[in-house]
XYZ file of C-alpha atoms in Angstrom:
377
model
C -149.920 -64.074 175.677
C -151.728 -65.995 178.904
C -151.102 -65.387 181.967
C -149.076 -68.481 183.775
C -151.414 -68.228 186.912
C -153.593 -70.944 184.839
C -150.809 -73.394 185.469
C -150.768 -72.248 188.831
C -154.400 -73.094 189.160
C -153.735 -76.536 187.881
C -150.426 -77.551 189.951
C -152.655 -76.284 193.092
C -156.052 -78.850 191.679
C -153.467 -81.561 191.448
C -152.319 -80.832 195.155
C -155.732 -80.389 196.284
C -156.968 -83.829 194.866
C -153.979 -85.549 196.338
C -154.411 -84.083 199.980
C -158.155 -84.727 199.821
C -158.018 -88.566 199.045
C -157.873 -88.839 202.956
C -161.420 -87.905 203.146
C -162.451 -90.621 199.926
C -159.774 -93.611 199.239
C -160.855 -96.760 200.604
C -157.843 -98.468 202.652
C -156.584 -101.608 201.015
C -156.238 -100.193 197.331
C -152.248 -99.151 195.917
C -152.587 -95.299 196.947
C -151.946 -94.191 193.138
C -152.622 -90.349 194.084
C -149.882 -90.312 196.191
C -147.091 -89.762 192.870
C -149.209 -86.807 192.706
C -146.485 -85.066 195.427
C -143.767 -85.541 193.223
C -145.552 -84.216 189.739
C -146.671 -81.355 191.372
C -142.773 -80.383 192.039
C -142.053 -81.132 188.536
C -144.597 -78.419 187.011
C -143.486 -76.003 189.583
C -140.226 -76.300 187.971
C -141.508 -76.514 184.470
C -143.837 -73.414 184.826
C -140.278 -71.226 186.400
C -138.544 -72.638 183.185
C -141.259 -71.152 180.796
C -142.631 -68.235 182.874
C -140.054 -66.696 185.114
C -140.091 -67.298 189.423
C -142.608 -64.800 190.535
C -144.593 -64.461 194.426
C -147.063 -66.965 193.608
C -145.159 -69.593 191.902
C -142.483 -69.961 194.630
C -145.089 -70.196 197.363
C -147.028 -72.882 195.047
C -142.872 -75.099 195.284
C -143.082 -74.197 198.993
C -146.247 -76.078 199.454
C -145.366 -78.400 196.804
C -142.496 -79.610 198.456
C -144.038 -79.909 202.260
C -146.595 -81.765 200.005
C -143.595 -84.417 198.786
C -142.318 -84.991 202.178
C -145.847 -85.208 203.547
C -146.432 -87.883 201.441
C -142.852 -89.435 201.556
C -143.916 -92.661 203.336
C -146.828 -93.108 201.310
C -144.776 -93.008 197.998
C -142.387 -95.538 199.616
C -145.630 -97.904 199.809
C -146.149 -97.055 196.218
C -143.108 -98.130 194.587
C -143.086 -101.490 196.821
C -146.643 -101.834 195.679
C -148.033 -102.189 198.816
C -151.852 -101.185 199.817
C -152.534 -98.795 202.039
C -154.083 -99.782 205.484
C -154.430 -96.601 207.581
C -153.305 -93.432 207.522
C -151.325 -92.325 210.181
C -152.359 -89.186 212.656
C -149.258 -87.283 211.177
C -150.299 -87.626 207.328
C -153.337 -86.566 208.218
C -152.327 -83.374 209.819
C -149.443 -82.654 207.665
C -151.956 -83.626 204.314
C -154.655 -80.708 206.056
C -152.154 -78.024 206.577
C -151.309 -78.634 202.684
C -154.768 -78.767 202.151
C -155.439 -75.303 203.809
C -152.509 -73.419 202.463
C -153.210 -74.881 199.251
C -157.031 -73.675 199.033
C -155.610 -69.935 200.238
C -153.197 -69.613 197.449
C -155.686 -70.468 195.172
C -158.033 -67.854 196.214
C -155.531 -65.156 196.355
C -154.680 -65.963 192.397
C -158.369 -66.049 191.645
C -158.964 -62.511 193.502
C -155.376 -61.124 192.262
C -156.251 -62.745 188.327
C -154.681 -60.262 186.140
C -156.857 -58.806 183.150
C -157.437 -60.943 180.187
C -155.071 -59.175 177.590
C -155.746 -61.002 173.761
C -154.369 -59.708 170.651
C -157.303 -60.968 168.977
C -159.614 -58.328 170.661
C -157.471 -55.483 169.915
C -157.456 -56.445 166.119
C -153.609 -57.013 166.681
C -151.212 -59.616 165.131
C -148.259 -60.578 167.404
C -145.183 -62.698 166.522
C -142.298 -63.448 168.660
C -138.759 -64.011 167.599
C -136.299 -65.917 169.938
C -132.796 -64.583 169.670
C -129.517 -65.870 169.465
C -126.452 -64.144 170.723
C -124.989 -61.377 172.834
C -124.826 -57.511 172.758
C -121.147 -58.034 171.992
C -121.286 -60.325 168.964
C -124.935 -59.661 167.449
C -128.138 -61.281 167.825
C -129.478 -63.359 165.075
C -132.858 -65.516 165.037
C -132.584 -68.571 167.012
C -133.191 -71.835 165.554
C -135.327 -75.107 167.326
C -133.471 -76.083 170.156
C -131.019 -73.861 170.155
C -130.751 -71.280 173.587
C -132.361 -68.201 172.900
C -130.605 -64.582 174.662
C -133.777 -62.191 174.160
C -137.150 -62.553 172.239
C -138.373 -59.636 169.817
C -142.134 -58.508 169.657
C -143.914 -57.372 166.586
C -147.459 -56.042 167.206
C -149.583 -55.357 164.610
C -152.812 -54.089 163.454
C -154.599 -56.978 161.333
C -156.529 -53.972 159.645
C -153.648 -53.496 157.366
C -155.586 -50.358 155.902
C -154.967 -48.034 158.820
C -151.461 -49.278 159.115
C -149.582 -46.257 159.886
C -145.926 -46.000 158.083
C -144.062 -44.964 161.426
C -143.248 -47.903 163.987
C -142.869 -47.779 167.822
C -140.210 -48.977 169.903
C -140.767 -49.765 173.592
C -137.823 -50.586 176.015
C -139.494 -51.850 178.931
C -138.086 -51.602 182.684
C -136.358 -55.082 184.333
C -139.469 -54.112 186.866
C -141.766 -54.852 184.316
C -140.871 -56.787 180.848
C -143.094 -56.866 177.859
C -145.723 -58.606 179.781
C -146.543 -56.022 182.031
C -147.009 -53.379 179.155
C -149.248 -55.423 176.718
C -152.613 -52.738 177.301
C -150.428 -50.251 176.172
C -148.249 -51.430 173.248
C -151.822 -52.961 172.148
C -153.602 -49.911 172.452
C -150.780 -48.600 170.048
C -151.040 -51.533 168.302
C -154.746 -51.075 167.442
C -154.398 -46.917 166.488
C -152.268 -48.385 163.207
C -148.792 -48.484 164.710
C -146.287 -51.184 164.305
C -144.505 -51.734 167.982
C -141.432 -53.757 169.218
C -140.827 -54.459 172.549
C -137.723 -56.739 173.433
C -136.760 -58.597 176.194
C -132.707 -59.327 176.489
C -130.783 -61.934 178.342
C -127.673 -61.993 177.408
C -125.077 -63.186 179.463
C -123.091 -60.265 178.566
C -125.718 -57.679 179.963
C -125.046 -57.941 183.807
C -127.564 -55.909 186.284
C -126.789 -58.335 189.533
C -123.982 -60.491 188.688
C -125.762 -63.984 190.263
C -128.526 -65.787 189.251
C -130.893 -62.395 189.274
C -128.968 -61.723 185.962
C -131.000 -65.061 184.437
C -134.295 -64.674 182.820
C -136.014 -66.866 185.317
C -135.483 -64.346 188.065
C -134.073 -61.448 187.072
C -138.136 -59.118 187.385
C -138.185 -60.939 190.829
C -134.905 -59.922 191.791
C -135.267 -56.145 190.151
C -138.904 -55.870 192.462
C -137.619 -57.154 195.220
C -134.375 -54.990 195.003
C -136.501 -51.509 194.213
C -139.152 -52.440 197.288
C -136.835 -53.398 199.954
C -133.873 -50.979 199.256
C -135.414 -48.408 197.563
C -132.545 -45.466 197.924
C -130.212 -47.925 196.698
C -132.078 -49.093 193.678
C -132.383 -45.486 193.260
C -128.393 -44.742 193.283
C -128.167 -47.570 190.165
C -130.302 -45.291 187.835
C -127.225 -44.519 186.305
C -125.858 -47.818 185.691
C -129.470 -49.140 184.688
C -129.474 -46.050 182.092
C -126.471 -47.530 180.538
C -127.803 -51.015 179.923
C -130.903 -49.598 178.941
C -128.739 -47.487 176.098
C -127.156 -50.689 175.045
C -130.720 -52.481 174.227
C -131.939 -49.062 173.061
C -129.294 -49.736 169.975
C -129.746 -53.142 169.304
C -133.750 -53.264 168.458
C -132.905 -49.845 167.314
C -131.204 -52.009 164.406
C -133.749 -54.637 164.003
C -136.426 -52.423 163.827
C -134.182 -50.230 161.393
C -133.593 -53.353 159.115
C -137.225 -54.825 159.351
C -138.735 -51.790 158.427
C -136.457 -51.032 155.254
C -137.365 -54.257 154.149
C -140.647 -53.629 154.382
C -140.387 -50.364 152.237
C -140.447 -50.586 148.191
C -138.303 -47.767 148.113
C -136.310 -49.046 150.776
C -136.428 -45.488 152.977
C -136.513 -45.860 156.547
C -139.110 -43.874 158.182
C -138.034 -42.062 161.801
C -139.369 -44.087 164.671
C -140.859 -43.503 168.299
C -138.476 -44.254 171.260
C -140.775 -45.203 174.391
C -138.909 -45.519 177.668
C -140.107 -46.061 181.789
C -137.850 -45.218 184.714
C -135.110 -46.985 184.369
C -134.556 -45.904 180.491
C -135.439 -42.205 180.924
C -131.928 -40.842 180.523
C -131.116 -44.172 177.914
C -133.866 -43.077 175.349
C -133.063 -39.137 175.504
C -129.363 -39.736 174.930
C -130.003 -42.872 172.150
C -132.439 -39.856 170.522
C -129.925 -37.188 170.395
C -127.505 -39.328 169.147
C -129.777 -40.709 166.106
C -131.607 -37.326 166.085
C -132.502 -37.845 162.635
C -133.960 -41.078 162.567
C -135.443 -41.213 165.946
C -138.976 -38.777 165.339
C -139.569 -38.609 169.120
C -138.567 -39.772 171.908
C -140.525 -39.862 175.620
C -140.993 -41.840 178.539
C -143.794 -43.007 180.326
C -142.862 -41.722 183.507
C -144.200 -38.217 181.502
C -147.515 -39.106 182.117
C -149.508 -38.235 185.247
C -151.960 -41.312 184.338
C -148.779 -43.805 184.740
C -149.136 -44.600 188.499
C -146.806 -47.520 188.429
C -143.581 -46.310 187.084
C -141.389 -48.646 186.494
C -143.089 -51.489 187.366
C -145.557 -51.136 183.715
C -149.285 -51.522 183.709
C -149.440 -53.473 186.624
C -153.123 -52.347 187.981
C -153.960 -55.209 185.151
C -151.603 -57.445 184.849
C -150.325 -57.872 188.586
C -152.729 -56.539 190.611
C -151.298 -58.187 193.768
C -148.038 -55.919 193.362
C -149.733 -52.393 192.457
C -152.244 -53.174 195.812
C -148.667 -53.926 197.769
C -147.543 -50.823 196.226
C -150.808 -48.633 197.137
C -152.603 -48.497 194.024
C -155.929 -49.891 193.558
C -156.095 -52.944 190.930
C -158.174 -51.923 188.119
C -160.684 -53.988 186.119
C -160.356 -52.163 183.005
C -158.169 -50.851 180.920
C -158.946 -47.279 180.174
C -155.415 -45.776 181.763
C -153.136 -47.387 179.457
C -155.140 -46.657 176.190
C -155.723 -43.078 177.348
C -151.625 -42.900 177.547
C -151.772 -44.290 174.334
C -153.991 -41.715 172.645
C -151.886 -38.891 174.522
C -148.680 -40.455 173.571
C -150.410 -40.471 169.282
C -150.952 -36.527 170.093
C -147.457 -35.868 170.713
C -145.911 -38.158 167.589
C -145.314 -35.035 164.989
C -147.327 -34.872 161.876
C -144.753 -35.835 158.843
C -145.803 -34.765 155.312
C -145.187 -37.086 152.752
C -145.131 -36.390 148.637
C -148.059 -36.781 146.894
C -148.421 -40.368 144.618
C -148.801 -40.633 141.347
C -152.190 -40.875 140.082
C -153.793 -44.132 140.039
C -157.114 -45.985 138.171
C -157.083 -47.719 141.608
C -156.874 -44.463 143.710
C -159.944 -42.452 145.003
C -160.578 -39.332 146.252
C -161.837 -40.764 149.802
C -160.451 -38.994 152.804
C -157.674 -41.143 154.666
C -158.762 -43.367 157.289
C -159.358 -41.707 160.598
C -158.753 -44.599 163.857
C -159.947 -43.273 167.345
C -160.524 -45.088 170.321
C -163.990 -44.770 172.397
C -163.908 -46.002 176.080
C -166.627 -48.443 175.059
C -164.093 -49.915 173.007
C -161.128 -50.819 175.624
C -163.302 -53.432 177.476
């Protein structure tokens, strides 16, 4: 998973190029740069479709649109295919101020980059499945072209030999979707475990009741909601806990069905419910009530190393929000796979019958996985 701040980068080049042709276009030429403006909008829109709004992609349409109407009378010459033979005081001043505000976003992506998180260095395979449906009717695997509701992730380790026989489920917060936890659930990931992680957006699965409820705004909305009334946000744990208890069940069920299927004998082996904030009461309850099939149960919230709670691992992976919040940005990512070691210390040891003797079997000592610091760079 990239981050989408590269298509940031290259919307803002684009805009950058077109406002500096000022400076290096000979007058009497067609003023081609110019439909720049109006591509610029387009990927804006195009990166909200496939990313989600977040802070720097709505001020990248802000200056994207005072870029269009800035160069408004120059696309009019375009189309009529007329050259250019001056440019006027006013697109001048209008095509610097673009210019400037332009070249400052830019540097506050490049300074607020999040960490480069790739499955390939943890050793981890990762699949996504779209999904299809609603927490009323069912989910089922979406097909090409058809809408998808929610997206399942499967993480696991490539070294199939210390592939543990327990998987993980993590329910991350609206704050924070899977994104925002990927150090973690591959630090997991890489120990042996099998994790899913889910993101939901099903119509029928209302936390604002407007457009914060779509899955192009919805972790704006939930930050914004939790920063600037925080009491309030605070008063809706309840009703977040009960959402959070509905998903809980649902990849409770996939996971339930995916891992049978991957046992010969067809047993189902008790899994590890993860929650954050806005799942702590959703997990405990969902673990109680599946008490025998649910192994352990804990939140992240637990840990005294989690400094972002709620919001997931964000001192990587949106550095710009945990310095808003107070917290320094962090270059590495020793926190979340030191949660992740403390959180494989609390998973209870489960005995399991002896197989029957094999030619192929040795007498070799299982497989022991630990994680150095040197590793988690």
């Amino acid at each position: 998973m990239t981050s989408s701040l590269f298509g940031d980068l290259l919307i803002l080049i684009l805009i950058i190029i077109n406002c500096s042709r000022m400076f290096f276009l000979r007058y009497g030429k067609v003023d081609t740069l110019t439909v720049l403006a109006p591509i610029s909008i387009l990927l804006c829109i195009l990166q909200i479709i496939a990313w989600g709004a977040d802070v720097f992609v709505l001020l990248l349409l802000v200056i994207s649109l005072l870029n269009f109407f800035t160069n408004f009378r120059a696309l009019l010459r375009f189309t009529s295919g007329l050259y250019v033979d001056h440019y006027s005081l006013a697109f001048k001043i209008g095509a610097f101020i673009v210019l400037v505000l332009a070249v400052f976003e830019a540097g506050l992506i490049i300074a607020f980059f999040p960490k480069s998180i790739n499955a390939r260095n943890y050793d981890v395979e990762l699949t996504k499945t779209p999904l299809n449906g609603s927490f009323t009717s069912g989910f089922s695997k979406a097909h090409y072209f058809e809408r998808y509701d929610g997206i399942l992730y499967t993480f696991n380790p490539e070294k199939k030999e210390v592939l543990k026989k327990q998987a993980i489920i993590v329910i991350p917060d609206k704050r924070g979707d899977t994104y925002s936890y990927l150090p973690y659930i591959f630090s997991l990931a890489k120990i042996g475990y099998t994790v899913y992680a889910a993101d939901f957006y099903s119509p029928d699965l209302r936390w604002f009741n407007n457009i914060g409820d779509s899955r192009y705004f919805r972790k704006l909305f939930m930050i914004f909601s939790s920063i600037s009334n925080s009491s309030k946000f605070q008063a809706a744990k309840e009703f977040y806990n009960y959402n959070s208890m509905r998903e809980c069940e649902v990849v409770f069920n996939m996971v339930k069905e995916l891992e049978t299927a991957k046992n010969p004998e067809g047993n189902f082996e008790p899994v590890i419910l993860i929650g954050d904030w806005m799942s702590e009461i959703a997990v405990k309850d969902f673990a109680q009530l599946k008490n025998e099939e649910v192994a352990l149960w804990l939140t992240l919230t637990d840990f005294e190393q989690y400094k972002t709670k709620g919001y997931g691992f964000i001192d990587q992976m949106n550095p710009i929000l945990s310095v808003y919040l107070g917290n320094k940005r962090s270059r590495n990512i020793f926190a979340p796979s030191y949660i992740a070691m403390k959180t494989i210390d609390l998973i209870p040891p489960r005995k399991y019958p002896d197989p029957k003797p094999s030619a192929k079997q040795t007498p070799e000592n299982e497989l022991e996985v630990s994680i150095k610091e040197g590793d988690l760079e």
